[in-house]
CSV table of C-alpha atoms (C1' of nucleotides) in Angstrom, one decimal:
chain,number,residue,atom,x,y,z
F,1,MET,CA,0.0,0.0,0.0
F,2,ASN,CA,2.5,2.5,1.0
F,3,HIS,CA,5.3,2.6,-1.5
F,4,LEU,CA,7.7,4.1,0.9
F,5,ALA,CA,11.1,2.4,1.0
F,6,ARG,CA,13.3,5.2,2.3
F,7,PRO,CA,11.7,7.3,4.9
F,8,GLY,CA,13.8,10.4,5.6
F,9,ALA,CA,15.7,10.2,2.4
F,10,ILE,CA,15.5,12.9,-0.3
F,11,GLN,CA,12.4,12.5,-2.3
F,12,ALA,CA,12.5,13.6,-5.9
F,13,VAL,CA,9.1,15.0,-7.0
F,14,ASP,CA,8.3,16.0,-10.5
F,15,ILE,CA,5.2,18.2,-11.1
F,16,ILE,CA,4.2,17.6,-14.7
F,17,VAL,CA,2.6,20.5,-16.5
F,18,TYR,CA,1.6,21.3,-20.1
F,19,PRO,CA,0.1,24.2,-21.9
F,20,GLY,CA,-3.2,25.2,-20.3
F,21,PHE,CA,-2.6,23.5,-17.0
F,22,LYS,CA,-4.4,24.8,-13.9
F,23,ALA,CA,-2.0,27.1,-12.2
F,24,LEU,CA,-3.8,27.0,-8.9
F,25,GLU,CA,-3.5,23.2,-8.7
F,26,ALA,CA,0.1,23.1,-9.5
F,27,ILE,CA,1.1,25.7,-6.9
F,28,GLY,CA,-0.7,24.1,-3.9
F,29,PRO,CA,1.3,20.9,-3.7
F,30,LEU,CA,4.4,22.7,-4.7
F,31,LYS,CA,4.1,24.9,-1.6
F,32,VAL,CA,3.3,21.9,0.6
F,33,PHE,CA,6.7,20.5,-0.4
F,34,ASP,CA,8.4,23.9,0.0
F,35,HIS,CA,7.1,24.3,3.5
F,36,ALA,CA,8.0,20.7,4.4
F,37,ASN,CA,11.6,21.5,3.3
F,38,GLY,CA,11.6,24.6,5.4
F,39,HIS,CA,10.7,22.7,8.5
F,40,LEU,CA,13.1,20.0,7.8
F,41,ALA,CA,15.9,22.5,7.3
F,42,ALA,CA,15.0,24.2,10.6
F,43,ARG,CA,15.3,20.8,12.3
F,44,GLY,CA,18.7,20.4,10.7
F,45,LYS,CA,17.7,17.6,8.5
F,46,GLY,CA,18.4,19.2,5.2
F,47,HIS,CA,16.0,19.2,2.3
F,48,GLY,CA,13.5,16.4,2.1
F,49,TYR,CA,12.0,17.2,-1.3
F,50,GLN,CA,13.6,18.0,-4.5
F,51,VAL,CA,10.8,19.4,-6.6
F,52,CYS,CA,11.0,19.9,-10.4
F,53,ILE,CA,8.6,21.3,-12.8
F,54,ALA,CA,8.7,18.9,-15.7
F,55,SER,CA,7.0,18.8,-19.1
F,56,ALA,CA,7.3,17.3,-22.6
F,57,ARG,CA,9.9,20.0,-23.3
F,58,THR,CA,11.9,22.4,-21.1
F,59,GLY,CA,11.0,26.0,-21.1
F,60,MET,CA,8.1,28.2,-20.3
F,61,VAL,CA,4.7,26.6,-20.1
F,62,ALA,CA,1.6,28.8,-20.2
F,63,SER,CA,-1.0,28.0,-17.6
F,64,ASP,CA,-4.7,28.8,-17.6
F,65,THR,CA,-4.1,32.2,-16.3
F,66,ILE,CA,-1.6,35.0,-16.9
F,67,MET,CA,1.3,33.2,-15.2
F,68,SER,CA,3.6,30.6,-16.7
F,69,LEU,CA,5.9,28.1,-15.1
F,70,GLU,CA,9.3,27.2,-16.4
F,71,ALA,CA,9.8,23.5,-16.9
F,72,ALA,CA,13.4,22.8,-15.8
F,73,LYS,CA,13.2,19.2,-16.7
F,74,GLN,CA,12.0,17.2,-19.7
F,75,ILE,CA,10.1,14.0,-18.8
F,76,ASN,CA,12.4,11.1,-19.4
F,77,SER,CA,11.7,7.5,-18.7
F,78,LEU,CA,15.3,6.8,-17.9
F,79,VAL,CA,15.6,9.1,-14.9
F,80,LEU,CA,12.6,8.6,-12.7
F,81,PRO,CA,11.5,10.8,-9.8
F,82,ASP,CA,10.2,9.0,-6.7
F,83,THR,CA,6.9,10.8,-7.2
F,84,ALA,CA,5.3,12.3,-10.3
F,85,ILE,CA,2.3,14.5,-10.1
F,86,VAL,CA,0.3,15.3,-13.2
F,87,VAL,CA,-1.7,18.6,-13.0
F,88,GLY,CA,-5.1,19.0,-14.5
F,89,ALA,CA,-6.6,21.3,-17.1
F,90,HIS,CA,-9.9,22.7,-18.0
F,91,GLN,CA,-9.9,21.4,-21.6
F,92,ILE,CA,-8.5,18.1,-20.6
F,93,GLU,CA,-9.5,16.1,-23.7
F,94,ALA,CA,-7.8,18.7,-25.9
F,95,ALA,CA,-4.8,18.6,-23.7
F,96,LEU,CA,-4.6,14.8,-24.1
F,97,LEU,CA,-4.4,15.2,-27.8
F,98,ARG,CA,-1.8,17.9,-27.6
F,99,CYS,CA,0.5,16.1,-25.2
F,100,PRO,CA,0.9,12.5,-26.4
F,101,GLU,CA,4.4,12.6,-24.9
F,102,ILE,CA,3.0,12.7,-21.4
F,103,VAL,CA,0.7,9.8,-22.0
F,104,ALA,CA,3.5,7.8,-23.5
F,105,TRP,CA,5.7,8.6,-20.6
F,106,ILE,CA,3.2,7.6,-18.0
F,107,SER,CA,2.6,4.4,-19.9
F,108,ALA,CA,6.3,3.6,-19.8
F,109,VAL,CA,6.9,4.4,-16.2
F,110,LYS,CA,3.6,3.6,-14.4
F,111,GLY,CA,4.9,0.3,-13.0
F,112,ARG,CA,8.3,1.5,-12.0
F,113,ILE,CA,7.5,4.7,-10.2
F,114,GLY,CA,7.1,5.0,-6.5
F,115,ARG,CA,4.1,7.3,-6.5
F,116,LEU,CA,2.1,8.4,-9.5
F,117,ALA,CA,-0.4,11.1,-8.7
F,118,ALA,CA,-2.9,13.1,-10.7
F,119,LEU,CA,-4.6,16.3,-9.6
F,120,CYS,CA,-8.2,16.8,-10.7
F,121,THR,CA,-8.6,16.2,-14.4
F,122,GLY,CA,-5.0,15.1,-14.6
F,123,SER,CA,-6.5,11.7,-13.9
F,124,PHE,CA,-7.4,11.6,-17.6
F,125,PHE,CA,-3.7,11.4,-18.4
F,126,LEU,CA,-3.3,8.4,-16.1
F,127,ALA,CA,-6.4,6.8,-17.5
F,128,GLU,CA,-5.3,7.3,-21.1
F,129,ALA,CA,-2.0,5.6,-20.3
F,130,GLY,CA,-3.8,2.7,-18.7
F,131,ALA,CA,-2.5,3.4,-15.3
F,132,LEU,CA,-5.9,3.4,-13.7
F,133,ASP,CA,-7.3,0.2,-15.3
F,134,GLY,CA,-9.0,-1.8,-12.6
F,135,LYS,CA,-8.3,0.8,-10.0
F,136,ARG,CA,-10.4,3.3,-8.1
F,137,ALA,CA,-9.8,6.9,-9.0
F,138,ALA,CA,-11.1,10.4,-8.1
F,139,THR,CA,-11.3,13.4,-10.4
F,140,HIS,CA,-13.0,16.8,-10.7
F,141,SER,CA,-16.7,16.2,-9.9
F,142,GLU,CA,-17.7,17.9,-13.2
F,143,ALA,CA,-15.5,15.5,-15.1
F,144,ALA,CA,-16.3,12.3,-13.3
F,145,ALA,CA,-19.0,11.2,-15.7
F,146,ARG,CA,-16.8,11.9,-18.7
F,147,LEU,CA,-13.9,9.9,-17.1
F,148,ARG,CA,-16.2,7.0,-16.4
F,149,ASP,CA,-17.7,7.0,-19.9
F,150,ARG,CA,-14.4,7.3,-21.6
F,151,TYR,CA,-12.5,4.7,-19.5
F,152,PRO,CA,-14.8,1.9,-18.5
F,153,ALA,CA,-12.0,0.0,-16.9
F,154,VAL,CA,-11.6,2.7,-14.3
F,155,THR,CA,-13.7,2.7,-11.1
F,156,VAL,CA,-14.5,6.4,-10.8
F,157,ASP,CA,-15.5,7.5,-7.3
F,158,ALA,CA,-17.3,10.7,-7.8
F,159,GLY,CA,-17.6,11.4,-4.1
F,160,ALA,CA,-14.0,10.9,-3.0
F,161,ALA,CA,-11.8,13.9,-2.2
F,162,PHE,CA,-8.7,11.8,-2.9
F,163,VAL,CA,-8.1,8.1,-3.5
F,164,ARG,CA,-5.0,6.0,-3.1
F,165,ALA,CA,-4.9,2.8,-5.1
F,166,ASP,CA,-1.6,1.1,-4.7
F,167,ASN,CA,1.0,3.6,-5.9
F,168,ILE,CA,-1.6,5.7,-7.8
F,169,TRP,CA,-3.1,8.7,-6.2
F,170,THR,CA,-5.9,10.8,-7.7
F,171,CYS,CA,-7.9,13.7,-6.3
F,172,ALA,CA,-10.9,15.8,-6.9
F,173,GLY,CA,-9.9,19.5,-6.8
F,174,VAL,CA,-7.5,22.1,-5.6
F,175,THR,CA,-7.9,21.6,-1.8
F,176,ALA,CA,-7.9,17.9,-2.3
F,177,GLY,CA,-4.6,18.3,-4.1
F,178,ILE,CA,-3.2,20.0,-1.1
F,179,ASP,CA,-4.5,17.2,1.1
F,180,LEU,CA,-2.9,14.7,-1.2
F,181,ALA,CA,0.5,16.4,-1.0
F,182,LEU,CA,0.1,16.6,2.8
F,183,ALA,CA,-0.6,12.9,2.9
F,184,MET,CA,2.6,12.3,1.0
F,185,VAL,CA,4.5,14.4,3.5
F,186,GLU,CA,2.9,12.4,6.2
F,187,ASP,CA,3.9,9.2,4.6
F,188,ASP,CA,7.5,10.4,4.1
F,189,PHE,CA,8.2,12.4,7.2
F,190,GLY,CA,5.4,11.7,9.6
F,191,ARG,CA,2.2,13.2,10.7
F,192,GLY,CA,3.8,16.0,12.8
F,193,LEU,CA,5.5,17.6,9.9
F,194,ALA,CA,2.3,17.3,7.7
F,195,LEU,CA,0.3,19.1,10.3
F,196,GLU,CA,2.9,21.8,10.7
F,197,VAL,CA,2.7,22.4,6.9
F,198,ALA,CA,-1.1,22.3,7.0
F,199,ARG,CA,-1.0,25.0,9.6
F,200,ASP,CA,1.5,27.1,7.6
F,201,LEU,CA,-0.9,27.0,4.7
F,202,GLY,CA,-3.9,27.7,6.8
F,203,VAL,CA,-5.6,24.5,5.6
F,204,CYS,CA,-7.3,22.0,7.8
F,205,PRO,CA,-7.3,18.4,6.7
F,206,ARG,CA,-10.6,16.7,7.1
F,207,ARG,CA,-10.8,14.6,10.2
F,208,PRO,CA,-13.1,11.9,11.5
F,209,GLY,CA,-15.5,13.6,13.8
F,210,GLY,CA,-15.0,13.6,17.5
F,211,GLN,CA,-11.7,11.7,17.4
F,212,PRO,CA,-8.3,13.2,18.0
F,213,PRO,CA,-6.8,14.4,14.7
F,214,PHE,CA,-6.1,11.3,12.7
F,215,SER,CA,-4.0,10.5,9.7
F,216,ILE,CA,-4.8,12.6,6.6
F,217,THR,CA,-4.8,9.5,4.5
F,218,LEU,CA,-7.2,7.8,6.8
F,219,SER,CA,-9.4,10.8,6.9
F,220,SER,CA,-9.9,10.6,3.1
F,221,GLN,CA,-11.2,7.1,3.6
F,222,MET,CA,-14.0,7.9,5.9
F,223,SER,CA,-17.4,7.1,4.4
F,224,SER,CA,-20.4,9.4,4.3
F,225,HIS,CA,-22.7,6.5,4.6
F,226,PRO,CA,-24.1,7.0,8.2
F,227,LYS,CA,-23.9,3.4,9.4
F,228,VAL,CA,-20.5,2.8,7.9
F,229,ARG,CA,-19.3,6.1,9.2
F,230,ASP,CA,-20.5,5.3,12.7
F,231,LEU,CA,-18.7,2.0,12.5
F,232,GLN,CA,-15.5,3.7,11.4
F,233,ASP,CA,-15.7,6.2,14.2
F,234,TRP,CA,-16.3,3.4,16.6
F,235,ILE,CA,-13.3,1.4,15.3
F,236,LEU,CA,-11.1,4.5,15.6
F,237,ALA,CA,-12.2,4.9,19.2
F,238,HIS,CA,-11.6,1.3,20.1
F,239,LEU,CA,-8.5,0.4,18.2
F,240,ALA,CA,-7.0,-1.3,21.3
F,241,ASP,CA,-9.9,-3.7,21.5
F,242,ASP,CA,-10.4,-6.9,19.8
F,243,LEU,CA,-12.0,-6.0,16.4
F,244,SER,CA,-13.2,-9.2,14.7
F,245,THR,CA,-15.4,-9.0,11.6
F,246,PRO,CA,-18.2,-11.1,13.1
F,247,MET,CA,-18.4,-8.6,16.0
F,248,LEU,CA,-18.4,-5.6,13.7
F,249,ALA,CA,-21.1,-7.2,11.6
F,250,GLN,CA,-23.1,-7.7,14.8
F,251,ARG,CA,-22.7,-4.0,15.6
F,252,LEU,CA,-24.3,-3.0,12.3
F,253,ALA,CA,-26.9,-5.8,12.6
F,254,MET,CA,-25.9,-7.3,9.3
F,255,SER,CA,-24.3,-10.4,8.2
F,256,GLU,CA,-20.6,-10.7,7.9
F,257,ARG,CA,-20.9,-11.2,4.2
F,258,ASN,CA,-22.9,-8.0,3.8
F,259,LEU,CA,-20.6,-6.0,6.0
F,260,ASN,CA,-17.7,-6.8,3.8
F,261,ARG,CA,-19.6,-5.7,0.7
F,262,VAL,CA,-21.0,-2.5,2.1
F,263,PHE,CA,-17.8,-1.5,3.8
F,264,GLN,CA,-15.9,-2.0,0.7
F,265,ARG,CA,-18.4,-0.2,-1.5
F,266,GLU,CA,-18.2,2.8,0.9
F,267,THR,CA,-14.6,2.9,1.8
F,268,ALA,CA,-12.7,0.9,-0.8
F,269,ASN,CA,-11.2,-1.0,2.1
F,270,THR,CA,-12.1,-4.3,3.6
F,271,PRO,CA,-12.9,-3.9,7.3
F,272,ALA,CA,-9.6,-5.6,8.3
F,273,GLU,CA,-7.6,-3.4,5.9
F,274,PHE,CA,-9.2,-0.3,7.4
F,275,ILE,CA,-8.4,-1.5,10.9
F,276,GLU,CA,-4.9,-2.3,10.1
F,277,LYS,CA,-4.3,1.1,8.4
F,278,ALA,CA,-5.8,2.8,11.5
F,279,ARG,CA,-3.6,0.8,13.8
F,280,PHE,CA,-0.6,1.5,11.7
F,281,GLU,CA,-1.2,5.2,11.6
F,282,LEU,CA,-1.7,5.4,15.3
F,283,ALA,CA,1.4,3.4,15.9
F,284,ARG,CA,3.4,5.7,13.6
F,285,ARG,CA,2.1,8.7,15.6
F,286,LEU,CA,2.9,7.2,19.0
F,287,LEU,CA,6.3,6.3,17.8
F,288,GLU,CA,6.9,9.8,16.5
F,289,ASP,CA,5.4,11.7,19.3
F,290,GLY,CA,6.5,10.1,22.5
F,291,ARG,CA,9.0,7.7,23.8
F,292,SER,CA,6.6,5.0,24.6
F,293,PRO,CA,8.2,1.6,24.7
F,294,PHE,CA,7.3,-0.5,21.6
F,295,LYS,CA,5.5,-2.9,23.8
F,296,LEU,CA,3.1,-0.2,25.0
F,297,VAL,CA,2.6,1.1,21.5
F,298,ALA,CA,1.8,-2.4,20.4
F,299,ALA,CA,-0.8,-2.7,23.1
F,300,ARG,CA,-2.4,0.7,22.7
F,301,THR,CA,-2.7,0.3,18.9
F,302,GLY,CA,-4.3,-3.1,19.2
F,303,PHE,CA,-1.6,-4.9,17.4
F,304,GLY,CA,-1.1,-6.7,20.7
F,305,THR,CA,2.4,-7.9,20.3
F,306,GLU,CA,5.5,-6.2,19.1
F,307,GLU,CA,6.0,-9.0,16.7
F,308,ARG,CA,2.7,-8.3,15.0
F,309,MET,CA,3.4,-4.6,14.9
F,310,ARG,CA,6.8,-5.3,13.4
F,311,ARG,CA,5.4,-7.4,10.6
F,312,VAL,CA,2.9,-4.7,9.7
F,313,PHE,CA,5.6,-2.1,9.5
F,314,GLN,CA,7.7,-4.4,7.5
F,315,ARG,CA,4.9,-5.1,5.0
F,316,ARG,CA,3.7,-1.5,4.7
F,317,LEU,CA,6.9,0.4,4.9
F,318,GLY,CA,9.6,-2.2,4.4
F,319,ILE,CA,11.3,-1.3,7.6
F,320,THR,CA,11.0,-2.2,11.3
F,321,PRO,CA,9.4,0.2,13.9
F,322,ARG,CA,12.9,0.7,15.3
F,323,ALA,CA,14.3,1.8,12.0
F,324,TYR,CA,11.3,4.0,11.5
F,325,CYS,CA,12.0,5.8,14.8
F,326,GLU,CA,15.7,6.2,14.0
F,327,ARG,CA,15.1,7.7,10.6
F,328,LEU,CA,12.5,10.1,11.8
F,329,ALA,CA,13.6,11.1,15.2
F,330,GLY,CA,17.1,10.1,15.8
F,331,PRO,CA,18.4,7.2,17.8
F,332,VAL,CA,16.1,5.2,19.9
F,333,PRO,CA,16.8,5.3,23.7
F,334,ALA,CA,18.8,2.4,25.1
F,335,SER,CA,15.9,1.4,27.1
F,336,GLN,CA,14.3,0.1,23.9
F,337,ALA,CA,17.3,-1.5,22.4
P,1,DA,C1',11.3,-24.0,11.0
P,2,DA,C1',7.2,-26.4,9.8
P,3,DA,C1',2.8,-27.5,10.0
P,4,DG,C1',-1.5,-26.9,11.3
P,5,DC,C1',-4.9,-23.6,12.5
P,6,DT,C1',-7.7,-19.3,12.4
P,7,DC,C1',-9.6,-15.6,10.4
P,8,DC,C1',-10.7,-12.8,6.6
P,9,DC,C1',-12.6,-12.4,2.3
P,10,DC,C1',-14.8,-13.6,-1.9
P,11,DG,C1',-17.4,-16.1,-5.6
P,12,DC,C1',-21.6,-18.2,-6.2
P,13,DC,C1',-26.2,-18.8,-5.5
P,14,DA,C1',-30.6,-18.2,-2.8
P,15,DT,C1',-34.0,-15.2,-1.0
P,16,DA,C1',-36.8,-11.1,-0.4
O,1,DC,C1',-36.9,-7.2,-13.9
O,2,DT,C1',-33.2,-4.9,-10.5
O,3,DT,C1',-31.3,-4.3,-6.0
O,4,DA,C1',-29.9,-5.5,-1.4
O,5,DT,C1',-28.9,-9.1,1.7
O,6,DG,C1',-27.7,-13.8,3.7
O,7,DG,C1',-25.5,-18.5,3.7
O,8,DC,C1',-22.1,-21.7,2.3
O,9,DG,C1',-17.6,-23.3,1.1
O,10,DG,C1',-13.0,-22.6,-0.4
O,11,DG,C1',-8.6,-20.2,-0.9
O,12,DG,C1',-5.1,-17.8,1.2
O,13,DA,C1',-2.5,-15.0,4.4
O,14,DG,C1',-0.9,-14.7,8.8
O,15,DC,C1',-0.4,-16.5,13.4
O,16,DT,C1',1.2,-20.0,16.8
DNA sequence: AAAGCTCCCCGCCATA
DNA sequence: CTTATGGCGGGGAGCT
């Protein structure tokens, strides 16, 4: 799910533009990464993101308003960034025709790139390149129907603010694009940094109601369906408890079979996936914030044992909890060694 | 370390 | 007819 292999390392991010791109969309994520770099520098950790404006050709690229951006980099399937973000445009179908190089590039790199994201109608580029086949995706609400009609293999979620499907991220609009970038920062450098950046920019990531502020990614996966939403809230408030599917089904007074179906339709997660993500995010946060012993973190998150927690970190991040702490917050105290 | 076990999930079909 | 739900059995991942 998370692509992340090297937390704390430099992340190369290419923001891909083309004539007529939406300036406002491009700038939001760009500033998110800027601010993240600022905070990291202040912490003495150097720059975290190396952001490039990229296009089919280098040089000035006109946006949808009076400003232009200079593409310093030409897209190139040999030198890949860790993350590529394709910006949207108003006349997206026309843009597709005008920029076959971008489609070809996505097509060539979609399986090899760490994170591939599209803002708003930028999702048409991903879809055209086949990167969204069989996957869920979000796009601008006015364009959702067109995306669905044009690419039947894509599961278009018209209600979602942003969607993560494996290494492919898509989002609905400008603010969702900022949330998407914040979620990337959260993945790479932790929730604390993401929230600092959100505060800088004066944006407030959506949160599950009533709960302490939770992961930005998780917030994007809250359903609007009342029963499912209640269940999600309840799960988040009871992570440390035993959360078996039969019990959850009983809470909603429906069969286990139906819970699976409804939950997935509403959240694009199986119940167990959602629970694991929630536990994982909470564990990350506890590990980042305090100096709780791993054993306590394992208990409070509901993983139960350090061993189980370790395996989840291994699977989702490719590193152990200890390595995660070390890379984010410096050495772990000897008491946990 | 390996084998068995448990739990989650899903395809398929029945039912309302 | 379509749509929502439930039951059954199997496959597979992860746990002990």
